[in-house]
Amino acid sequence: MDRNNKARAPRKKKKSLFSRVVAWLHLWPSIVAGVILVVVALSGTIIVYCDEIMDWTAGEAKYVQVPKQVIRVSSDVLKANVAEKCPGYDISEFVFFKDPKRSVRMRVFSPKGPRLAMVYADPYTGKILKKDGSLQFFFVMAHFHASFLAGKTGGWIVALSTIVFVMSTLTGLVLWWPKKWNKTTRQASFTIKWKARFKRFNYDLHNVYGFYSLIVCFILGTTGLIIFFEPLMDATVKAAGGTTEHLTDILPKEDSLTSRKDIVPLACTILQQSGENEVSIWNFDKKKAGAYVFTSGKVGLKSIEYASVKVYDSYTGKEIHVDQKYLKHEKTENIIWQLHMGQWWGQAGKLSTFLAGIIATSLPITGFLIWWGRRRKKPGSKNREIQKVHQHRAESNM
């Protein structure tokens, strides 16, 4: 072998400043916020199917025997029965159903402490059928997801970590994008090598599943930031053609000298007219409003699918026509919550959000393992690989 023909070590092409900045932004902020992101993503994933789980825990209390003479009891009767059977609790929300076999669902809370439950009542007798405490679990989980139950400080920690998460989705796309598109790069970018060694398998889990979940993860992160930062929510509402004022700000005030109409007949009328199967009304403090705000659609814990808002004067029972800019505000906020909770596109939306949540939970872990594996790489392994290349090239020149 001619010594003069010895192959020199190929110089590795230096990465551009842009590539190095993107790689740094993808790695180090994610490592710092990694544990927080795992907890936030996992708790959010648990909440996705909260409505279905609460429907399941309600059991037989969801349905009642329909009497021959179908007459629904008033909301005052329901309130009195809740006060008797669930002392210490107030009603925060009523949900009425078009199906005559469905019971009335009421969200109740304790003013003395953060205790919540769902109460189911017979709409024809007013009898309390069940008080279901599973709502309390999701209440705690939601606040843990939003702030680690640490108030404003915890909220800021989660918000800053979410900014890192959103940034990671964008930088991750840049790092994932192949320099050349061919059969080999397509296979490596879109498929997982299931029989590969752990390092390669872990890399594929991070790289491939990260790409497939990118859009949903980006939506979850950005909607979370919009919910946390009020100026962002206001800007989103304005962009959608709404006003930053809330609907409750323009409702008529209470008239203490006039008796209110019952909400039950109004709710039934809306169900017949809207074509929706459920209608919700929050049990506003009478000192705040002299109007009823009904929202029909599929009522969830934090948002409503196909939401349609109607406002009625609580003293005359007549519909109040509200300027569209206020309705746009309510609908836009509802859509943001729908996107964040996965309550869009029916069960397909929920499944997509649930799977994206699982992947989002795994990404900081698989990413850390990739970094740790490279960090612990033996110093001599790289040199041995270079020596093999040199030897192969030298022998071919003999």
mmCIF file of C-alpha atoms in Angstrom:
data_model
loop_
_atom_site.group_PDB
_atom_site.id
_atom_site.type_symbol
_atom_site.label_atom_id
_atom_site.label_comp_id
_atom_site.label_asym_id
_atom_site.label_seq_id
_atom_site.Cartn_x
_atom_site.Cartn_y
_atom_site.Cartn_z
ATOM 1 C CA MET A 1 0.000 0.000 0.000
ATOM 2 C CA ASP A 2 1.422 3.378 -1.073
ATOM 3 C CA ARG A 3 1.755 5.619 1.946
ATOM 4 C CA ASN A 4 1.296 8.660 -0.254
ATOM 5 C CA ASN A 5 -2.134 7.423 -1.215
ATOM 6 C CA LYS A 6 -3.373 7.320 2.351
ATOM 7 C CA ALA A 7 -6.799 8.832 2.478
ATOM 8 C CA ARG A 8 -7.127 11.855 4.602
ATOM 9 C CA ALA A 9 -10.003 12.102 7.075
ATOM 10 C CA PRO A 10 -12.980 13.711 5.325
ATOM 11 C CA ARG A 11 -13.765 17.079 6.761
ATOM 12 C CA LYS A 12 -17.174 17.259 8.234
ATOM 13 C CA LYS A 13 -19.207 20.063 6.718
ATOM 14 C CA LYS A 14 -19.851 22.702 9.339
ATOM 15 C CA LYS A 15 -23.507 23.296 10.086
ATOM 16 C CA SER A 16 -24.932 26.701 9.319
ATOM 17 C CA LEU A 17 -25.619 29.190 12.093
ATOM 18 C CA PHE A 18 -29.376 28.749 11.496
ATOM 19 C CA SER A 19 -29.127 24.955 11.931
ATOM 20 C CA ARG A 20 -27.101 25.311 15.128
ATOM 21 C CA VAL A 21 -29.535 27.850 16.592
ATOM 22 C CA VAL A 22 -32.525 25.647 15.741
ATOM 23 C CA ALA A 23 -30.836 22.592 17.284
ATOM 24 C CA TRP A 24 -29.972 24.557 20.438
ATOM 25 C CA LEU A 25 -33.535 25.923 20.774
ATOM 26 C CA HIS A 26 -34.971 22.448 20.315
ATOM 27 C CA LEU A 27 -32.669 20.793 22.844
ATOM 28 C CA TRP A 28 -31.823 22.930 25.844
ATOM 29 C CA PRO A 29 -35.109 24.685 26.701
ATOM 30 C CA SER A 30 -36.837 21.297 26.350
ATOM 31 C CA ILE A 31 -34.358 19.650 28.729
ATOM 32 C CA VAL A 32 -34.894 22.411 31.309
ATOM 33 C CA ALA A 33 -38.716 22.210 31.014
ATOM 34 C CA GLY A 34 -38.845 18.459 30.316
ATOM 35 C CA VAL A 35 -40.269 17.186 33.609
ATOM 36 C CA ILE A 36 -42.898 19.941 33.695
ATOM 37 C CA LEU A 37 -43.942 19.203 30.106
ATOM 38 C CA VAL A 38 -44.334 15.493 30.867
ATOM 39 C CA VAL A 39 -46.640 16.237 33.816
ATOM 40 C CA VAL A 40 -48.657 18.876 31.928
ATOM 41 C CA ALA A 41 -49.098 16.651 28.867
ATOM 42 C CA LEU A 42 -50.027 13.588 30.924
ATOM 43 C CA SER A 43 -52.599 15.430 33.051
ATOM 44 C CA GLY A 44 -54.081 17.001 29.915
ATOM 45 C CA THR A 45 -54.339 13.601 28.260
ATOM 46 C CA ILE A 46 -56.249 12.222 31.246
ATOM 47 C CA ILE A 47 -58.819 15.032 30.940
ATOM 48 C CA VAL A 48 -59.609 14.403 27.240
ATOM 49 C CA TYR A 49 -62.259 11.748 27.920
ATOM 50 C CA CYS A 50 -63.631 13.352 31.102
ATOM 51 C CA ASP A 51 -67.150 13.759 29.648
ATOM 52 C CA GLU A 52 -67.377 10.105 28.608
ATOM 53 C CA ILE A 53 -66.019 8.938 31.956
ATOM 54 C CA MET A 54 -68.531 11.055 33.890
ATOM 55 C CA ASP A 55 -71.341 9.734 31.696
ATOM 56 C CA TRP A 56 -70.188 6.219 32.566
ATOM 57 C CA THR A 57 -69.931 6.900 36.317
ATOM 58 C CA ALA A 58 -73.444 8.395 36.273
ATOM 59 C CA GLY A 59 -74.714 4.903 35.437
ATOM 60 C CA GLU A 60 -78.461 4.327 35.650
ATOM 61 C CA ALA A 61 -79.020 7.833 37.062
ATOM 62 C CA LYS A 62 -78.870 9.197 33.510
ATOM 63 C CA TYR A 63 -82.262 7.675 32.669
ATOM 64 C CA VAL A 64 -85.755 7.775 34.173
ATOM 65 C CA GLN A 65 -89.188 6.257 33.625
ATOM 66 C CA VAL A 66 -91.324 8.579 31.517
ATOM 67 C CA PRO A 67 -94.798 9.051 33.062
ATOM 68 C CA LYS A 68 -98.009 9.052 31.021
ATOM 69 C CA GLN A 69 -98.531 12.722 31.756
ATOM 70 C CA VAL A 70 -95.264 14.386 30.770
ATOM 71 C CA ILE A 71 -94.978 17.480 32.961
ATOM 72 C CA ARG A 72 -91.563 18.678 34.070
ATOM 73 C CA VAL A 73 -91.017 20.111 37.518
ATOM 74 C CA SER A 74 -89.798 23.698 37.878
ATOM 75 C CA SER A 75 -86.203 24.716 38.513
ATOM 76 C CA ASP A 76 -87.264 25.902 41.977
ATOM 77 C CA VAL A 77 -88.276 22.339 42.860
ATOM 78 C CA LEU A 78 -84.928 21.052 41.584
ATOM 79 C CA LYS A 79 -83.061 23.668 43.622
ATOM 80 C CA ALA A 80 -85.024 22.842 46.773
ATOM 81 C CA ASN A 81 -84.377 19.111 46.386
ATOM 82 C CA VAL A 82 -80.654 19.672 45.823
ATOM 83 C CA ALA A 83 -80.533 21.857 48.945
ATOM 84 C CA GLU A 84 -82.253 19.086 50.935
ATOM 85 C CA LYS A 85 -80.334 16.072 49.624
ATOM 86 C CA CYS A 86 -76.963 17.767 49.115
ATOM 87 C CA PRO A 87 -76.650 20.280 51.969
ATOM 88 C CA GLY A 88 -73.869 22.808 51.553
ATOM 89 C CA TYR A 89 -73.955 22.688 47.736
ATOM 90 C CA ASP A 90 -75.230 25.273 45.246
ATOM 91 C CA ILE A 91 -76.135 24.662 41.595
ATOM 92 C CA SER A 92 -73.786 26.264 39.082
ATOM 93 C CA GLU A 93 -75.187 24.730 35.880
ATOM 94 C CA PHE A 94 -78.329 23.007 34.608
ATOM 95 C CA VAL A 95 -78.244 20.717 31.561
ATOM 96 C CA PHE A 96 -81.576 19.664 30.040
ATOM 97 C CA PHE A 97 -81.986 16.942 27.407
ATOM 98 C CA LYS A 98 -84.426 16.542 24.549
ATOM 99 C CA ASP A 99 -84.657 12.792 25.138
ATOM 100 C CA PRO A 100 -87.629 12.410 27.536
ATOM 101 C CA LYS A 101 -85.839 9.474 29.202
ATOM 102 C CA ARG A 102 -82.831 11.547 30.226
ATOM 103 C CA SER A 103 -82.555 12.965 33.726
ATOM 104 C CA VAL A 104 -81.651 16.574 34.449
ATOM 105 C CA ARG A 105 -77.924 17.023 35.075
ATOM 106 C CA MET A 106 -76.786 19.698 37.514
ATOM 107 C CA ARG A 107 -73.244 20.769 38.276
ATOM 108 C CA VAL A 108 -73.014 21.644 41.975
ATOM 109 C CA PHE A 109 -70.280 23.193 44.098
ATOM 110 C CA SER A 110 -69.587 24.006 47.709
ATOM 111 C CA PRO A 111 -69.039 27.736 48.379
ATOM 112 C CA LYS A 112 -67.011 26.827 51.494
ATOM 113 C CA GLY A 113 -64.384 24.834 49.599
ATOM 114 C CA PRO A 114 -63.339 23.510 46.211
ATOM 115 C CA ARG A 115 -65.787 20.585 46.144
ATOM 116 C CA LEU A 116 -67.730 19.781 42.987
ATOM 117 C CA ALA A 117 -70.124 17.056 41.879
ATOM 118 C CA MET A 118 -72.713 16.161 39.280
ATOM 119 C CA VAL A 119 -76.256 15.681 40.562
ATOM 120 C CA TYR A 120 -78.880 13.856 38.511
ATOM 121 C CA ALA A 121 -82.592 14.410 39.088
ATOM 122 C CA ASP A 122 -85.850 13.052 37.690
ATOM 123 C CA PRO A 123 -87.264 15.867 35.500
ATOM 124 C CA TYR A 124 -90.872 14.807 36.242
ATOM 125 C CA THR A 125 -90.738 14.316 40.018
ATOM 126 C CA GLY A 126 -87.655 16.325 40.966
ATOM 127 C CA LYS A 127 -86.280 13.340 42.895
ATOM 128 C CA ILE A 128 -82.490 13.351 43.296
ATOM 129 C CA LEU A 129 -81.206 10.158 41.697
ATOM 130 C CA LYS A 130 -77.473 10.399 42.290
ATOM 131 C CA LYS A 131 -74.686 12.681 43.404
ATOM 132 C CA ASP A 132 -71.561 11.729 41.451
ATOM 133 C CA GLY A 133 -68.215 12.959 42.790
ATOM 134 C CA SER A 134 -66.078 12.043 39.760
ATOM 135 C CA LEU A 135 -66.237 15.701 38.673
ATOM 136 C CA GLN A 136 -64.034 16.579 41.651
ATOM 137 C CA PHE A 137 -61.222 14.425 40.276
ATOM 138 C CA PHE A 138 -61.301 16.194 36.917
ATOM 139 C CA PHE A 139 -61.546 19.575 38.637
ATOM 140 C CA VAL A 140 -58.335 18.838 40.544
ATOM 141 C CA MET A 141 -56.668 17.369 37.458
ATOM 142 C CA ALA A 142 -57.591 20.423 35.361
ATOM 143 C CA HIS A 143 -56.095 22.812 37.914
ATOM 144 C CA PHE A 144 -53.042 20.597 38.245
ATOM 145 C CA HIS A 145 -52.712 20.716 34.455
ATOM 146 C CA ALA A 146 -53.043 24.500 34.398
ATOM 147 C CA SER A 147 -51.002 25.519 37.435
ATOM 148 C CA PHE A 148 -49.834 22.503 39.486
ATOM 149 C CA LEU A 149 -52.379 23.728 42.075
ATOM 150 C CA ALA A 150 -49.896 26.515 42.851
ATOM 151 C CA GLY A 151 -51.991 29.520 41.854
ATOM 152 C CA LYS A 152 -50.600 32.289 39.658
ATOM 153 C CA THR A 153 -46.976 31.203 40.139
ATOM 154 C CA GLY A 154 -47.778 27.692 38.986
ATOM 155 C CA GLY A 155 -49.738 29.097 36.060
ATOM 156 C CA TRP A 156 -46.709 31.062 34.884
ATOM 157 C CA ILE A 157 -44.462 28.000 35.196
ATOM 158 C CA VAL A 158 -46.869 26.000 33.028
ATOM 159 C CA ALA A 159 -47.250 28.877 30.552
ATOM 160 C CA LEU A 160 -43.482 29.309 30.095
ATOM 161 C CA SER A 161 -43.081 25.553 29.656
ATOM 162 C CA THR A 162 -45.885 25.601 27.091
ATOM 163 C CA ILE A 163 -44.028 28.297 25.141
ATOM 164 C CA VAL A 164 -41.041 25.922 25.087
ATOM 165 C CA PHE A 165 -43.328 23.128 23.892
ATOM 166 C CA VAL A 166 -44.755 25.215 21.029
ATOM 167 C CA MET A 167 -41.254 26.297 20.040
ATOM 168 C CA SER A 168 -40.136 22.656 20.089
ATOM 169 C CA THR A 169 -42.867 21.663 17.641
ATOM 170 C CA LEU A 170 -41.619 24.274 15.151
ATOM 171 C CA THR A 171 -37.896 23.584 15.603
ATOM 172 C CA GLY A 172 -38.638 19.855 15.564
ATOM 173 C CA LEU A 173 -40.219 20.187 12.124
ATOM 174 C CA VAL A 174 -37.105 22.001 10.848
ATOM 175 C CA LEU A 175 -34.830 19.269 12.258
ATOM 176 C CA TRP A 176 -37.062 16.487 10.939
ATOM 177 C CA TRP A 177 -37.213 17.878 7.391
ATOM 178 C CA PRO A 178 -34.922 15.760 5.146
ATOM 179 C CA LYS A 179 -32.274 17.586 3.094
ATOM 180 C CA LYS A 180 -33.054 15.289 0.169
ATOM 181 C CA TRP A 181 -36.306 13.520 -0.602
ATOM 182 C CA ASN A 182 -35.739 9.964 -1.791
ATOM 183 C CA LYS A 183 -36.909 6.477 -0.913
ATOM 184 C CA THR A 184 -34.417 6.111 1.942
ATOM 185 C CA THR A 185 -35.208 9.471 3.579
ATOM 186 C CA ARG A 186 -38.950 8.942 3.199
ATOM 187 C CA GLN A 187 -38.724 5.561 4.873
ATOM 188 C CA ALA A 188 -36.586 6.967 7.704
ATOM 189 C CA SER A 189 -38.847 10.007 8.199
ATOM 190 C CA PHE A 190 -42.264 8.338 8.088
ATOM 191 C CA THR A 191 -41.770 4.815 9.434
ATOM 192 C CA ILE A 192 -40.486 3.263 12.648
ATOM 193 C CA LYS A 193 -37.911 0.508 12.499
ATOM 194 C CA TRP A 194 -39.539 -1.748 15.080
ATOM 195 C CA LYS A 195 -36.769 -4.393 15.129
ATOM 196 C CA ALA A 196 -33.925 -1.903 15.425
ATOM 197 C CA ARG A 197 -31.718 -1.543 18.469
ATOM 198 C CA PHE A 198 -33.008 0.603 21.319
ATOM 199 C CA LYS A 199 -31.137 3.762 20.297
ATOM 200 C CA ARG A 200 -32.544 3.690 16.764
ATOM 201 C CA PHE A 201 -35.984 2.617 17.963
ATOM 202 C CA ASN A 202 -36.092 5.450 20.518
ATOM 203 C CA TYR A 203 -34.934 7.932 17.875
ATOM 204 C CA ASP A 204 -37.721 6.789 15.532
ATOM 205 C CA LEU A 205 -40.330 7.142 18.282
ATOM 206 C CA HIS A 206 -39.225 10.731 18.853
ATOM 207 C CA ASN A 207 -38.725 11.657 15.217
ATOM 208 C CA VAL A 208 -41.618 9.907 13.460
ATOM 209 C CA TYR A 209 -44.368 10.138 16.065
ATOM 210 C CA GLY A 210 -43.294 13.689 16.793
ATOM 211 C CA PHE A 211 -43.985 14.547 13.152
ATOM 212 C CA TYR A 212 -47.365 12.794 13.012
ATOM 213 C CA SER A 213 -48.607 14.565 16.150
ATOM 214 C CA LEU A 214 -47.061 17.943 15.292
ATOM 215 C CA ILE A 215 -50.189 19.782 14.111
ATOM 216 C CA VAL A 216 -52.376 18.662 17.032
ATOM 217 C CA CYS A 217 -49.579 19.336 19.555
ATOM 218 C CA PHE A 218 -49.082 22.811 18.100
ATOM 219 C CA ILE A 219 -52.824 23.512 18.399
ATOM 220 C CA LEU A 220 -52.928 22.236 21.991
ATOM 221 C CA GLY A 221 -49.972 24.395 22.951
ATOM 222 C CA THR A 222 -51.156 27.596 21.257
ATOM 223 C CA THR A 223 -54.735 27.292 22.558
ATOM 224 C CA GLY A 224 -53.352 26.754 26.064
ATOM 225 C CA LEU A 225 -51.372 29.984 25.743
ATOM 226 C CA ILE A 226 -54.413 31.843 24.388
ATOM 227 C CA ILE A 227 -56.455 30.669 27.381
ATOM 228 C CA PHE A 228 -53.754 31.726 29.861
ATOM 229 C CA PHE A 229 -52.832 35.091 28.366
ATOM 230 C CA GLU A 230 -55.923 37.309 28.323
ATOM 231 C CA PRO A 231 -54.470 39.754 25.733
ATOM 232 C CA LEU A 232 -53.991 36.801 23.364
ATOM 233 C CA MET A 233 -57.604 35.750 23.872
ATOM 234 C CA ASP A 234 -58.785 39.322 23.258
ATOM 235 C CA ALA A 235 -56.697 39.525 20.069
ATOM 236 C CA THR A 236 -58.132 36.190 18.872
ATOM 237 C CA VAL A 237 -61.699 37.327 19.591
ATOM 238 C CA LYS A 238 -61.123 40.606 17.750
ATOM 239 C CA ALA A 239 -59.604 38.752 14.777
ATOM 240 C CA ALA A 240 -62.776 36.631 14.648
ATOM 241 C CA GLY A 241 -64.958 39.763 14.514
ATOM 242 C CA GLY A 242 -65.995 39.842 18.162
ATOM 243 C CA THR A 243 -65.710 42.370 20.938
ATOM 244 C CA THR A 244 -63.562 42.091 24.042
ATOM 245 C CA GLU A 245 -66.641 42.736 26.184
ATOM 246 C CA HIS A 246 -68.378 39.679 27.557
ATOM 247 C CA LEU A 247 -72.047 38.980 26.918
ATOM 248 C CA THR A 248 -72.725 39.217 30.648
ATOM 249 C CA ASP A 249 -71.518 42.835 30.609
ATOM 250 C CA ILE A 250 -74.525 43.990 28.578
ATOM 251 C CA LEU A 251 -77.293 41.857 30.075
ATOM 252 C CA PRO A 252 -80.221 43.588 31.809
ATOM 253 C CA LYS A 253 -79.809 44.050 35.557
ATOM 254 C CA GLU A 254 -81.885 42.370 38.219
ATOM 255 C CA ASP A 255 -85.317 43.750 39.029
ATOM 256 C CA SER A 256 -85.902 42.678 42.624
ATOM 257 C CA LEU A 257 -89.585 43.715 42.475
ATOM 258 C CA THR A 258 -90.480 41.385 39.614
ATOM 259 C CA SER A 259 -90.663 37.594 39.740
ATOM 260 C CA ARG A 260 -88.610 35.579 37.279
ATOM 261 C CA LYS A 261 -89.883 33.098 34.708
ATOM 262 C CA ASP A 262 -88.998 29.464 35.199
ATOM 263 C CA ILE A 263 -86.068 28.275 33.066
ATOM 264 C CA VAL A 264 -87.471 24.801 32.393
ATOM 265 C CA PRO A 265 -90.168 25.751 29.798
ATOM 266 C CA LEU A 266 -87.662 28.043 28.059
ATOM 267 C CA ALA A 267 -85.076 25.257 27.903
ATOM 268 C CA CYS A 268 -87.665 22.869 26.431
ATOM 269 C CA THR A 269 -88.649 25.447 23.811
ATOM 270 C CA ILE A 270 -85.018 25.897 22.774
ATOM 271 C CA LEU A 271 -84.538 22.133 22.482
ATOM 272 C CA GLN A 272 -87.544 21.891 20.172
ATOM 273 C CA GLN A 273 -86.504 24.841 18.037
ATOM 274 C CA SER A 274 -82.739 24.319 17.817
ATOM 275 C CA GLY A 275 -82.651 20.694 16.771
ATOM 276 C CA GLU A 276 -79.931 20.038 19.368
ATOM 277 C CA ASN A 277 -80.256 17.351 22.036
ATOM 278 C CA GLU A 278 -78.864 19.293 25.006
ATOM 279 C CA VAL A 279 -79.091 22.800 26.382
ATOM 280 C CA SER A 280 -77.080 24.344 29.208
ATOM 281 C CA ILE A 281 -77.676 27.354 31.429
ATOM 282 C CA TRP A 282 -75.396 28.665 34.132
ATOM 283 C CA ASN A 283 -77.182 29.510 37.367
ATOM 284 C CA PHE A 284 -76.148 33.173 37.476
ATOM 285 C CA ASP A 285 -76.232 35.177 40.667
ATOM 286 C CA LYS A 286 -79.499 37.122 40.467
ATOM 287 C CA LYS A 287 -77.693 40.304 41.459
ATOM 288 C CA LYS A 288 -75.638 40.162 38.266
ATOM 289 C CA ALA A 289 -78.204 39.654 35.523
ATOM 290 C CA GLY A 290 -81.867 39.911 34.651
ATOM 291 C CA ALA A 291 -81.528 37.564 31.687
ATOM 292 C CA TYR A 292 -81.052 33.861 30.984
ATOM 293 C CA VAL A 293 -78.254 32.739 28.648
ATOM 294 C CA PHE A 294 -78.857 29.298 27.132
ATOM 295 C CA THR A 295 -76.289 27.426 25.062
ATOM 296 C CA SER A 296 -77.495 24.454 23.038
ATOM 297 C CA GLY A 297 -75.230 21.757 21.631
ATOM 298 C CA LYS A 298 -73.312 18.799 23.039
ATOM 299 C CA VAL A 299 -72.464 20.065 26.517
ATOM 300 C CA GLY A 300 -69.009 19.176 27.819
ATOM 301 C CA LEU A 301 -67.095 20.048 30.956
ATOM 302 C CA LYS A 302 -65.401 23.156 29.507
ATOM 303 C CA SER A 303 -66.879 23.608 26.026
ATOM 304 C CA ILE A 304 -69.909 22.830 23.894
ATOM 305 C CA GLU A 305 -69.927 21.255 20.441
ATOM 306 C CA TYR A 306 -72.060 23.045 17.832
ATOM 307 C CA ALA A 307 -72.719 25.802 20.366
ATOM 308 C CA SER A 308 -75.634 28.136 19.730
ATOM 309 C CA VAL A 309 -76.396 30.952 22.194
ATOM 310 C CA LYS A 310 -79.845 32.358 22.943
ATOM 311 C CA VAL A 311 -80.681 35.058 25.512
ATOM 312 C CA TYR A 312 -84.074 35.545 27.192
ATOM 313 C CA ASP A 313 -85.380 38.232 29.504
ATOM 314 C CA SER A 314 -85.779 36.417 32.804
ATOM 315 C CA TYR A 315 -88.871 38.456 33.741
ATOM 316 C CA THR A 316 -90.879 38.429 30.500
ATOM 317 C CA GLY A 317 -89.552 35.257 28.893
ATOM 318 C CA LYS A 318 -89.034 37.118 25.612
ATOM 319 C CA GLU A 319 -85.928 36.525 23.540
ATOM 320 C CA ILE A 320 -83.330 39.293 23.612
ATOM 321 C CA HIS A 321 -81.575 39.811 20.300
ATOM 322 C CA VAL A 322 -77.905 40.397 21.017
ATOM 323 C CA ASP A 323 -75.417 42.087 18.712
ATOM 324 C CA GLN A 324 -73.379 39.508 16.765
ATOM 325 C CA LYS A 325 -70.074 40.849 18.091
ATOM 326 C CA TYR A 326 -70.992 39.621 21.589
ATOM 327 C CA LEU A 327 -72.061 36.213 20.276
ATOM 328 C CA LYS A 328 -68.801 36.039 18.295
ATOM 329 C CA HIS A 329 -66.930 36.549 21.560
ATOM 330 C CA GLU A 330 -68.719 33.655 23.251
ATOM 331 C CA LYS A 331 -68.378 31.359 20.234
ATOM 332 C CA THR A 332 -64.687 32.140 19.726
ATOM 333 C CA GLU A 333 -63.834 31.412 23.364
ATOM 334 C CA ASN A 334 -65.856 28.210 23.103
ATOM 335 C CA ILE A 335 -63.962 27.139 19.955
ATOM 336 C CA ILE A 336 -60.610 27.760 21.667
ATOM 337 C CA TRP A 337 -61.716 25.535 24.536
ATOM 338 C CA GLN A 338 -63.019 22.920 22.093
ATOM 339 C CA LEU A 339 -59.649 22.756 20.363
ATOM 340 C CA HIS A 340 -57.816 22.555 23.675
ATOM 341 C CA MET A 341 -60.091 19.881 25.135
ATOM 342 C CA GLY A 342 -60.292 17.812 21.948
ATOM 343 C CA GLN A 343 -64.027 18.430 21.652
ATOM 344 C CA TRP A 344 -63.959 19.011 17.905
ATOM 345 C CA TRP A 345 -64.835 16.689 15.027
ATOM 346 C CA GLY A 346 -66.684 14.351 17.398
ATOM 347 C CA GLN A 347 -64.931 11.249 18.654
ATOM 348 C CA ALA A 348 -62.312 11.472 15.891
ATOM 349 C CA GLY A 349 -61.188 14.797 17.367
ATOM 350 C CA LYS A 350 -61.040 13.348 20.861
ATOM 351 C CA LEU A 351 -59.063 10.318 19.723
ATOM 352 C CA SER A 352 -56.610 12.536 17.804
ATOM 353 C CA THR A 353 -56.133 14.728 20.875
ATOM 354 C CA PHE A 354 -55.740 11.729 23.186
ATOM 355 C CA LEU A 355 -53.091 10.096 20.968
ATOM 356 C CA ALA A 356 -51.285 13.415 20.510
ATOM 357 C CA GLY A 357 -51.325 13.821 24.299
ATOM 358 C CA ILE A 358 -49.683 10.421 24.789
ATOM 359 C CA ILE A 359 -47.017 11.287 22.211
ATOM 360 C CA ALA A 360 -46.503 14.740 23.755
ATOM 361 C CA THR A 361 -45.968 13.037 27.123
ATOM 362 C CA SER A 362 -43.324 10.762 25.600
ATOM 363 C CA LEU A 363 -41.431 13.362 23.529
ATOM 364 C CA PRO A 364 -39.443 14.952 26.411
ATOM 365 C CA ILE A 365 -38.505 11.438 27.578
ATOM 366 C CA THR A 366 -37.409 10.073 24.194
ATOM 367 C CA GLY A 367 -35.653 13.374 23.427
ATOM 368 C CA PHE A 368 -33.725 13.226 26.698
ATOM 369 C CA LEU A 369 -32.676 9.630 25.988
ATOM 370 C CA ILE A 370 -31.378 10.655 22.552
ATOM 371 C CA TRP A 371 -29.328 13.473 24.104
ATOM 372 C CA TRP A 372 -28.095 11.286 26.962
ATOM 373 C CA GLY A 373 -27.062 8.507 24.562
ATOM 374 C CA ARG A 374 -25.018 10.914 22.463
ATOM 375 C CA ARG A 375 -23.520 12.484 25.565
ATOM 376 C CA ARG A 376 -22.375 9.127 26.885
ATOM 377 C CA LYS A 377 -20.934 7.971 23.569
ATOM 378 C CA LYS A 378 -17.433 6.525 24.063
ATOM 379 C CA PRO A 379 -14.699 8.937 22.931
ATOM 380 C CA GLY A 380 -12.894 6.305 20.899
ATOM 381 C CA SER A 381 -15.955 5.017 19.009
ATOM 382 C CA LYS A 382 -16.034 7.932 16.606
ATOM 383 C CA ASN A 383 -12.285 7.608 15.885
ATOM 384 C CA ARG A 384 -12.651 3.890 15.205
ATOM 385 C CA GLU A 385 -15.388 4.581 12.684
ATOM 386 C CA ILE A 386 -13.155 7.136 10.907
ATOM 387 C CA GLN A 387 -10.246 4.674 10.897
ATOM 388 C CA LYS A 388 -12.433 2.041 9.229
ATOM 389 C CA VAL A 389 -13.377 4.500 6.507
ATOM 390 C CA HIS A 390 -9.700 5.418 5.988
ATOM 391 C CA GLN A 391 -8.682 1.778 5.804
ATOM 392 C CA HIS A 392 -11.398 0.934 3.319
ATOM 393 C CA ARG A 393 -10.450 3.835 1.034
ATOM 394 C CA ALA A 394 -6.699 3.113 1.316
ATOM 395 C CA GLU A 395 -7.172 -0.550 0.404
ATOM 396 C CA SER A 396 -9.212 0.379 -2.615
ATOM 397 C CA ASN A 397 -6.292 2.539 -3.880
ATOM 398 C CA MET A 398 -3.671 -0.226 -3.553
#
